[in-house]
Tab-separated table of N, CA and C in Angstrom:
chain	number	residue	atom	x	y	z
A	208	MET	N	-179.597	-13.816	-79.673
A	208	MET	CA	-179.341	-12.798	-80.660
A	208	MET	C	-178.817	-11.513	-80.015
A	209	THR	N	-179.417	-11.090	-78.907
A	209	THR	CA	-178.965	-9.849	-78.275
A	209	THR	C	-177.535	-9.974	-77.768
A	210	GLU	N	-177.141	-11.179	-77.324
A	210	GLU	CA	-175.783	-11.362	-76.845
A	210	GLU	C	-174.788	-11.123	-77.976
A	211	GLU	N	-175.169	-11.545	-79.212
A	211	GLU	CA	-174.299	-11.352	-80.360
A	211	GLU	C	-174.094	-9.863	-80.633
A	212	ILE	N	-175.148	-9.098	-80.507
A	212	ILE	CA	-175.067	-7.662	-80.754
A	212	ILE	C	-174.108	-7.014	-79.765
A	213	TYR	N	-174.263	-7.341	-78.484
A	213	TYR	CA	-173.473	-6.692	-77.450
A	213	TYR	C	-172.032	-7.176	-77.404
A	214	SER	N	-171.780	-8.402	-77.834
A	214	SER	CA	-170.419	-8.917	-77.752
A	214	SER	C	-169.652	-8.731	-79.056
A	215	SER	N	-170.258	-8.084	-80.007
A	215	SER	CA	-169.623	-7.846	-81.299
A	215	SER	C	-168.307	-7.086	-81.116
A	216	ALA	N	-167.263	-7.579	-81.746
A	216	ALA	CA	-165.949	-6.941	-81.636
A	216	ALA	C	-165.918	-5.593	-82.344
A	217	THR	N	-166.849	-5.380	-83.264
A	217	THR	CA	-166.860	-4.117	-83.998
A	217	THR	C	-167.434	-2.971	-83.180
A	218	GLN	N	-168.139	-3.283	-82.117
A	218	GLN	CA	-168.738	-2.235	-81.286
A	218	GLN	C	-167.662	-1.670	-80.359
A	219	THR	N	-167.456	-0.353	-80.411
A	219	THR	CA	-166.357	0.238	-79.661
A	219	THR	C	-166.712	0.559	-78.219
A	220	LYS	N	-167.883	1.135	-77.989
A	220	LYS	CA	-168.257	1.502	-76.621
A	220	LYS	C	-169.631	0.945	-76.300
A	221	LEU	N	-169.680	0.147	-75.270
A	221	LEU	CA	-170.953	-0.421	-74.835
A	221	LEU	C	-171.672	0.578	-73.939
A	222	PRO	N	-173.001	0.535	-73.907
A	222	PRO	CA	-173.787	1.558	-73.202
A	222	PRO	C	-173.510	1.705	-71.705
A	223	LEU	N	-173.146	0.636	-71.034
A	223	LEU	CA	-172.920	0.733	-69.588
A	223	LEU	C	-171.440	0.655	-69.216
A	224	GLN	N	-170.590	0.960	-70.174
A	224	GLN	CA	-169.161	0.994	-69.888
A	224	GLN	C	-168.905	2.058	-68.821
A	225	GLY	N	-168.178	1.697	-67.776
A	225	GLY	CA	-167.901	2.622	-66.681
A	225	GLY	C	-168.908	2.535	-65.543
A	226	VAL	N	-169.979	1.777	-65.740
A	226	VAL	CA	-171.007	1.605	-64.711
A	226	VAL	C	-170.653	0.381	-63.868
A	227	VAL	N	-170.734	0.539	-62.556
A	227	VAL	CA	-170.493	-0.571	-61.627
A	227	VAL	C	-171.753	-0.716	-60.780
A	228	ILE	N	-172.349	-1.898	-60.834
A	228	ILE	CA	-173.647	-2.120	-60.196
A	228	ILE	C	-173.539	-3.033	-58.982
A	229	PHE	N	-174.251	-2.636	-57.933
A	229	PHE	CA	-174.452	-3.498	-56.768
A	229	PHE	C	-175.954	-3.652	-56.583
A	230	VAL	N	-176.403	-4.890	-56.392
A	230	VAL	CA	-177.827	-5.178	-56.225
A	230	VAL	C	-178.125	-5.454	-54.755
A	231	SER	N	-179.189	-4.848	-54.279
A	231	SER	CA	-179.620	-4.988	-52.891
A	231	SER	C	-179.865	-6.452	-52.512
A	232	GLN	N	-179.654	-6.746	-51.233
A	232	GLN	CA	-179.933	-8.082	-50.708
A	232	GLN	C	-181.396	-8.477	-50.906
A	233	GLN	N	-182.302	-7.497	-50.894
A	233	GLN	CA	-183.726	-7.806	-51.057
A	233	GLN	C	-184.036	-8.358	-52.448
A	234	LEU	N	-183.130	-8.154	-53.406
A	234	LEU	CA	-183.335	-8.634	-54.774
A	234	LEU	C	-182.416	-9.809	-55.106
A	235	VAL	N	-182.023	-10.551	-54.096
A	235	VAL	CA	-181.065	-11.638	-54.271
A	235	VAL	C	-181.525	-12.651	-55.328
A	236	SER	N	-182.821	-12.884	-55.440
A	236	SER	CA	-183.318	-13.863	-56.411
A	236	SER	C	-183.188	-13.368	-57.854
A	237	SER	N	-182.987	-12.080	-58.046
A	237	SER	CA	-182.860	-11.505	-59.395
A	237	SER	C	-181.412	-11.229	-59.783
A	238	ARG	N	-180.493	-11.475	-58.888
A	238	ARG	CA	-179.101	-11.081	-59.120
A	238	ARG	C	-178.474	-11.688	-60.369
A	239	ILE	N	-178.726	-12.951	-60.635
A	239	ILE	CA	-178.093	-13.607	-61.782
A	239	ILE	C	-178.532	-12.943	-63.089
A	240	VAL	N	-179.829	-12.720	-63.242
A	240	VAL	CA	-180.352	-12.079	-64.458
A	240	VAL	C	-179.812	-10.660	-64.582
A	241	LEU	N	-179.818	-9.912	-63.481
A	241	LEU	CA	-179.310	-8.540	-63.496
A	241	LEU	C	-177.819	-8.516	-63.833
A	242	HIS	N	-177.079	-9.486	-63.316
A	242	HIS	CA	-175.654	-9.607	-63.623
A	242	HIS	C	-175.451	-9.823	-65.119
A	243	GLN	N	-176.223	-10.730	-65.702
A	243	GLN	CA	-176.102	-11.015	-67.134
A	243	GLN	C	-176.420	-9.783	-67.981
A	244	GLN	N	-177.480	-9.071	-67.612
A	244	GLN	CA	-177.862	-7.872	-68.363
A	244	GLN	C	-176.781	-6.796	-68.249
A	245	CYS	N	-176.277	-6.610	-67.057
A	245	CYS	CA	-175.248	-5.597	-66.804
A	245	CYS	C	-173.989	-5.876	-67.620
A	246	THR	N	-173.471	-7.075	-67.541
A	246	THR	CA	-172.222	-7.398	-68.230
A	246	THR	C	-172.399	-7.428	-69.747
A	247	ALA	N	-173.577	-7.822	-70.227
A	247	ALA	CA	-173.834	-7.812	-71.673
A	247	ALA	C	-173.770	-6.394	-72.238
A	248	LEU	N	-174.089	-5.411	-71.394
A	248	LEU	CA	-174.074	-4.010	-71.825
A	248	LEU	C	-172.742	-3.314	-71.529
A	249	GLY	N	-171.769	-4.085	-71.029
A	249	GLY	CA	-170.442	-3.521	-70.778
A	249	GLY	C	-170.215	-3.019	-69.370
A	250	GLY	N	-171.196	-3.186	-68.492
A	250	GLY	CA	-171.057	-2.746	-67.112
A	250	GLY	C	-170.351	-3.791	-66.265
A	251	LYS	N	-169.951	-3.380	-65.083
A	251	LYS	CA	-169.354	-4.308	-64.119
A	251	LYS	C	-170.349	-4.527	-62.997
A	252	PHE	N	-170.207	-5.647	-62.338
A	252	PHE	CA	-171.144	-6.059	-61.303
A	252	PHE	C	-170.342	-6.455	-60.079
A	253	VAL	N	-170.678	-5.890	-58.930
A	253	VAL	CA	-169.993	-6.287	-57.697
A	253	VAL	C	-170.972	-7.047	-56.812
A	254	TRP	N	-170.464	-8.044	-56.129
A	254	TRP	CA	-171.311	-8.923	-55.324
A	254	TRP	C	-171.339	-8.524	-53.855
A	255	ILE	N	-170.387	-7.681	-53.433
A	255	ILE	CA	-170.369	-7.207	-52.047
A	255	ILE	C	-170.299	-5.682	-52.048
A	256	PHE	N	-170.900	-5.055	-51.045
A	256	PHE	CA	-170.990	-3.597	-51.056
A	256	PHE	C	-169.738	-2.882	-50.562
A	257	ASP	N	-168.705	-3.625	-50.197
A	257	ASP	CA	-167.457	-2.992	-49.775
A	257	ASP	C	-166.599	-2.559	-50.964
A	258	VAL	N	-166.995	-2.962	-52.163
A	258	VAL	CA	-166.301	-2.560	-53.385
A	258	VAL	C	-167.064	-1.366	-53.963
A	259	PRO	N	-166.378	-0.257	-54.284
A	259	PRO	CA	-167.085	0.931	-54.800
A	259	PRO	C	-167.953	0.624	-56.025
A	260	PHE	N	-169.150	1.216	-56.041
A	260	PHE	CA	-170.082	1.030	-57.157
A	260	PHE	C	-170.712	2.368	-57.520
A	261	THR	N	-171.204	2.456	-58.770
A	261	THR	CA	-171.808	3.703	-59.260
A	261	THR	C	-173.332	3.658	-59.218
A	262	HIS	N	-173.898	2.444	-59.204
A	262	HIS	CA	-175.351	2.281	-59.226
A	262	HIS	C	-175.773	1.229	-58.204
A	263	TYR	N	-176.737	1.598	-57.403
A	263	TYR	CA	-177.308	0.702	-56.389
A	263	TYR	C	-178.711	0.343	-56.859
A	264	ILE	N	-178.929	-0.932	-57.173
A	264	ILE	CA	-180.236	-1.367	-57.656
A	264	ILE	C	-181.024	-1.937	-56.485
A	265	CYS	N	-182.142	-1.289	-56.212
A	265	CYS	CA	-183.009	-1.728	-55.125
A	265	CYS	C	-184.445	-1.350	-55.468
A	266	GLN	N	-185.359	-1.845	-54.678
A	266	GLN	CA	-186.773	-1.636	-54.966
A	266	GLN	C	-187.498	-1.207	-53.705
A	267	GLY	N	-188.345	-0.193	-53.824
A	267	GLY	CA	-189.122	0.278	-52.686
A	267	GLY	C	-188.471	1.469	-52.008
A	268	LYS	N	-189.067	1.864	-50.904
A	268	LYS	CA	-188.570	3.018	-50.155
A	268	LYS	C	-187.221	2.679	-49.525
A	269	LEU	N	-186.291	3.598	-49.642
A	269	LEU	CA	-184.951	3.374	-49.100
A	269	LEU	C	-184.922	3.606	-47.598
A	270	SER	N	-184.262	2.700	-46.888
A	270	SER	CA	-184.054	2.880	-45.460
A	270	SER	C	-182.698	3.551	-45.284
A	271	LYS	N	-182.720	4.776	-44.802
A	271	LYS	CA	-181.471	5.528	-44.667
A	271	LYS	C	-180.579	4.972	-43.565
A	272	ARG	N	-181.102	4.037	-42.810
A	272	ARG	CA	-180.308	3.434	-41.733
A	272	ARG	C	-179.559	2.190	-42.191
A	273	GLY	N	-179.944	1.643	-43.323
A	273	GLY	CA	-179.340	0.396	-43.788
A	273	GLY	C	-177.892	0.554	-44.230
A	274	LYS	N	-177.113	-0.510	-44.038
A	274	LYS	CA	-175.693	-0.499	-44.416
A	274	LYS	C	-175.519	-0.266	-45.915
A	275	GLU	N	-176.357	-0.934	-46.719
A	275	GLU	CA	-176.234	-0.801	-48.171
A	275	GLU	C	-176.484	0.643	-48.600
A	276	TYR	N	-177.518	1.256	-48.045
A	276	TYR	CA	-177.842	2.638	-48.411
A	276	TYR	C	-176.708	3.582	-48.004
A	277	ARG	N	-176.153	3.368	-46.811
A	277	ARG	CA	-175.051	4.227	-46.358
A	277	ARG	C	-173.846	4.112	-47.293
A	278	LYS	N	-173.591	2.891	-47.771
A	278	LYS	CA	-172.488	2.692	-48.722
A	278	LYS	C	-172.800	3.390	-50.044
A	279	ALA	N	-174.040	3.290	-50.502
A	279	ALA	CA	-174.443	3.960	-51.748
A	279	ALA	C	-174.245	5.468	-51.612
A	280	GLU	N	-174.595	6.005	-50.458
A	280	GLU	CA	-174.402	7.435	-50.197
A	280	GLU	C	-172.913	7.781	-50.183
A	281	GLU	N	-172.132	6.946	-49.528
A	281	GLU	CA	-170.684	7.164	-49.443
A	281	GLU	C	-170.057	7.194	-50.840
A	282	TYR	N	-170.494	6.284	-51.718
A	282	TYR	CA	-169.955	6.205	-53.077
A	282	TYR	C	-170.645	7.173	-54.041
A	283	LYS	N	-171.653	7.905	-53.536
A	283	LYS	CA	-172.452	8.809	-54.381
A	283	LYS	C	-173.055	8.059	-55.569
A	284	ALA	N	-173.543	6.854	-55.283
A	284	ALA	CA	-174.128	5.996	-56.319
A	284	ALA	C	-175.565	6.402	-56.630
A	285	SER	N	-175.960	6.206	-57.873
A	285	SER	CA	-177.358	6.414	-58.263
A	285	SER	C	-178.166	5.238	-57.735
A	286	CYS	N	-179.281	5.525	-57.068
A	286	CYS	CA	-180.165	4.476	-56.555
A	286	CYS	C	-181.305	4.313	-57.551
A	287	VAL	N	-181.388	3.141	-58.178
A	287	VAL	CA	-182.378	2.915	-59.226
A	287	VAL	C	-183.141	1.614	-59.028
A	288	HIS	N	-184.331	1.572	-59.615
A	288	HIS	CA	-185.196	0.394	-59.624
A	288	HIS	C	-184.617	-0.618	-60.626
A	289	PRO	N	-184.818	-1.922	-60.416
A	289	PRO	CA	-184.320	-2.925	-61.364
A	289	PRO	C	-184.829	-2.715	-62.797
A	290	ALA	N	-185.976	-2.066	-62.945
A	290	ALA	CA	-186.523	-1.805	-64.286
A	290	ALA	C	-185.587	-0.923	-65.109
A	291	TRP	N	-184.734	-0.138	-64.447
A	291	TRP	CA	-183.773	0.696	-65.175
A	291	TRP	C	-182.839	-0.187	-66.004
A	292	LEU	N	-182.268	-1.200	-65.364
A	292	LEU	CA	-181.335	-2.081	-66.065
A	292	LEU	C	-182.064	-2.888	-67.134
A	293	LYS	N	-183.257	-3.343	-66.819
A	293	LYS	CA	-184.060	-4.105	-67.783
A	293	LYS	C	-184.331	-3.263	-69.032
A	294	THR	N	-184.647	-1.983	-68.842
A	294	THR	CA	-184.931	-1.094	-69.966
A	294	THR	C	-183.662	-0.808	-70.767
A	295	CYS	N	-182.552	-0.597	-70.078
A	295	CYS	CA	-181.272	-0.404	-70.774
A	295	CYS	C	-180.991	-1.609	-71.670
A	296	TYR	N	-181.194	-2.789	-71.128
A	296	TYR	CA	-180.935	-4.028	-71.864
A	296	TYR	C	-181.890	-4.168	-73.044
A	297	LYS	N	-183.150	-3.876	-72.800
A	297	LYS	CA	-184.174	-4.014	-73.849
A	297	LYS	C	-183.858	-3.133	-75.057
A	298	PHE	N	-183.421	-1.901	-74.808
A	298	PHE	CA	-183.169	-0.960	-75.896
A	298	PHE	C	-181.699	-0.884	-76.321
A	299	GLY	N	-180.824	-1.573	-75.588
A	299	GLY	CA	-179.413	-1.578	-75.954
A	299	GLY	C	-178.734	-0.241	-75.773
A	300	GLN	N	-179.240	0.551	-74.830
A	300	GLN	CA	-178.637	1.856	-74.558
A	300	GLN	C	-178.901	2.254	-73.113
A	301	ARG	N	-178.110	3.178	-72.646
A	301	ARG	CA	-178.290	3.673	-71.276
A	301	ARG	C	-179.455	4.657	-71.260
A	302	VAL	N	-180.393	4.416	-70.374
A	302	VAL	CA	-181.543	5.312	-70.240
A	302	VAL	C	-181.366	6.154	-68.979
A	303	ALA	N	-182.116	7.236	-68.893
A	303	ALA	CA	-181.984	8.171	-67.772
A	303	ALA	C	-182.351	7.510	-66.448
A	304	GLU	N	-181.442	7.578	-65.509
A	304	GLU	CA	-181.661	6.996	-64.189
A	304	GLU	C	-182.815	7.672	-63.460
A	305	LYS	N	-182.975	8.979	-63.675
A	305	LYS	CA	-183.995	9.724	-62.931
A	305	LYS	C	-185.413	9.236	-63.225
A	306	LEU	N	-185.601	8.503	-64.312
A	306	LEU	CA	-186.923	7.957	-64.638
A	306	LEU	C	-187.241	6.696	-63.840
A	307	TYR	N	-186.241	6.148	-63.160
A	307	TYR	CA	-186.405	4.868	-62.474
A	307	TYR	C	-186.021	4.950	-61.000
A	308	ALA	N	-186.714	5.792	-60.260
A	308	ALA	CA	-186.495	5.884	-58.811
A	308	ALA	C	-186.789	4.521	-58.190
A	309	THR	N	-186.258	4.286	-57.023
A	309	THR	CA	-186.442	2.981	-56.375
A	309	THR	C	-187.906	2.681	-56.081
A	310	THR	N	-188.726	3.706	-56.041
A	310	THR	CA	-190.161	3.518	-55.784
A	310	THR	C	-190.958	3.402	-57.082
A	311	TYR	N	-190.282	3.337	-58.218
A	311	TYR	CA	-190.924	3.198	-59.527
A	311	TYR	C	-191.832	1.970	-59.526
A	312	ASP	N	-193.022	2.107	-60.098
A	312	ASP	CA	-193.970	0.994	-60.193
A	312	ASP	C	-194.353	0.805	-61.653
A	313	PRO	N	-193.817	-0.232	-62.316
A	313	PRO	CA	-194.108	-0.435	-63.736
A	313	PRO	C	-195.592	-0.666	-64.021
A	314	ASN	N	-196.347	-1.100	-63.034
A	314	ASN	CA	-197.777	-1.342	-63.226
A	314	ASN	C	-198.594	-0.056	-63.228
A	315	ARG	N	-198.009	1.024	-62.802
A	315	ARG	CA	-198.727	2.300	-62.757
A	315	ARG	C	-198.364	3.199	-63.937
A	316	SER	N	-197.474	2.745	-64.790
A	316	SER	CA	-197.096	3.521	-65.966
A	316	SER	C	-198.109	3.251	-67.064
A	317	LEU	N	-198.863	4.260	-67.421
A	317	LEU	CA	-199.917	4.090	-68.408
A	317	LEU	C	-199.636	4.923	-69.647
A	318	VAL	N	-199.976	4.362	-70.792
A	318	VAL	CA	-199.879	5.077	-72.052
A	318	VAL	C	-201.305	5.376	-72.487
A	319	PHE	N	-201.596	6.636	-72.750
A	319	PHE	CA	-202.942	7.017	-73.158
A	319	PHE	C	-202.998	7.138	-74.672
A	320	ILE	N	-204.025	6.533	-75.254
A	320	ILE	CA	-204.220	6.551	-76.694
A	320	ILE	C	-205.537	7.238	-76.997
A	321	SER	N	-205.490	8.206	-77.893
A	321	SER	CA	-206.707	8.897	-78.314
A	321	SER	C	-207.263	8.195	-79.538
A	322	ASN	N	-208.557	7.902	-79.533
A	322	ASN	CA	-209.197	7.198	-80.640
A	322	ASN	C	-210.038	8.130	-81.500
A	323	GLY	N	-209.575	9.268	-81.810
A	323	GLY	CA	-210.376	10.173	-82.619
A	323	GLY	C	-209.548	11.322	-83.112
A	324	ASP	N	-210.184	12.177	-83.909
A	324	ASP	CA	-209.416	13.305	-84.397
A	324	ASP	C	-209.466	14.426	-83.374
A	325	ASP	N	-208.440	15.233	-83.364
A	325	ASP	CA	-208.279	16.245	-82.323
A	325	ASP	C	-209.356	17.319	-82.333
A	326	ASN	N	-210.055	17.490	-83.444
A	326	ASN	CA	-211.095	18.511	-83.526
A	326	ASN	C	-212.403	18.057	-82.904
A	327	ASP	N	-212.502	16.785	-82.617
A	327	ASP	CA	-213.735	16.219	-82.071
A	327	ASP	C	-213.782	16.487	-80.573
A	328	SER	N	-214.833	17.135	-80.107
A	328	SER	CA	-214.934	17.449	-78.681
A	328	SER	C	-215.623	16.335	-77.899
A	329	ASP	N	-215.844	15.212	-78.558
A	329	ASP	CA	-216.503	14.080	-77.928
A	329	ASP	C	-215.646	13.565	-76.765
A	330	GLU	N	-216.235	13.445	-75.596
A	330	GLU	CA	-215.497	13.073	-74.385
A	330	GLU	C	-214.814	11.718	-74.505
A	331	GLU	N	-215.455	10.749	-75.178
A	331	GLU	CA	-214.864	9.415	-75.241
A	331	GLU	C	-213.562	9.395	-76.034
A	332	ASN	N	-213.351	10.361	-76.903
A	332	ASN	CA	-212.116	10.404	-77.674
A	332	ASN	C	-210.961	11.024	-76.898
A	333	HIS	N	-211.247	11.727	-75.844
A	333	HIS	CA	-210.186	12.395	-75.091
A	333	HIS	C	-209.902	11.743	-73.744
A	334	ASN	N	-210.758	10.897	-73.304
A	334	ASN	CA	-210.563	10.187	-72.043
A	334	ASN	C	-210.639	8.694	-72.311
A	335	PRO	N	-209.493	8.039	-72.447
A	335	PRO	CA	-209.521	6.613	-72.743
A	335	PRO	C	-210.211	5.831	-71.638
A	336	SER	N	-210.834	4.761	-72.035
A	336	SER	CA	-211.541	3.936	-71.059
A	336	SER	C	-210.543	3.196	-70.184
A	337	LEU	N	-211.009	2.704	-69.069
A	337	LEU	CA	-210.163	1.922	-68.176
A	337	LEU	C	-209.647	0.690	-68.906
A	338	ALA	N	-210.488	0.080	-69.740
A	338	ALA	CA	-210.067	-1.102	-70.499
A	338	ALA	C	-208.898	-0.761	-71.419
A	339	ALA	N	-208.945	0.397	-72.074
A	339	ALA	CA	-207.852	0.809	-72.959
A	339	ALA	C	-206.575	1.030	-72.163
A	340	MET	N	-206.694	1.625	-70.973
A	340	MET	CA	-205.510	1.863	-70.144
A	340	MET	C	-204.906	0.553	-69.687
A	341	LYS	N	-205.736	-0.414	-69.287
A	341	LYS	CA	-205.217	-1.710	-68.847
A	341	LYS	C	-204.526	-2.417	-69.995
A	342	THR	N	-205.097	-2.326	-71.193
A	342	THR	CA	-204.508	-2.964	-72.358
A	342	THR	C	-203.142	-2.375	-72.658
A	343	THR	N	-203.036	-1.059	-72.642
A	343	THR	CA	-201.755	-0.433	-72.968
A	343	THR	C	-200.715	-0.671	-71.894
A	344	SER	N	-201.118	-0.742	-70.637
A	344	SER	CA	-200.123	-0.971	-69.585
A	344	SER	C	-199.644	-2.410	-69.586
A	345	SER	N	-200.447	-3.341	-70.087
A	345	SER	CA	-200.027	-4.741	-70.111
A	345	SER	C	-199.156	-5.053	-71.320
A	346	MET	N	-199.024	-4.106	-72.250
A	346	MET	CA	-198.213	-4.314	-73.438
A	346	MET	C	-196.734	-4.208	-73.141
A	347	LYS	N	-196.344	-3.753	-71.980
A	347	LYS	CA	-194.925	-3.537	-71.652
A	347	LYS	C	-194.229	-4.828	-71.356
């Protein structure tokens, strides 16, 4: 169904039009899925880092000595976590790159839910339990 939405001839501008993505060697096992998500949103995907790209998808701390990182710097590419592309695909729009640094950890993103009215000074209503936090983080 999502492919139909993105490939619709009536849609004039796709969210990742003008974006060129290169995926780090460390994420080689995810490349096919990332390629599909990128192209479905109108982006281009390059398989070698000698071709200029606008976004470098990698995970973890960047090694400034690595060839891929040096190329990303040379091209002034945004360095983002794979979750950036996944989120763009999920919502069908380009999301802010700055929210998805390469050190982003989706397991540490928690949504806090208050179970009471704001006038209640009861501590349990303002500090969600660990169980509530685990439940909300697993909903992603």
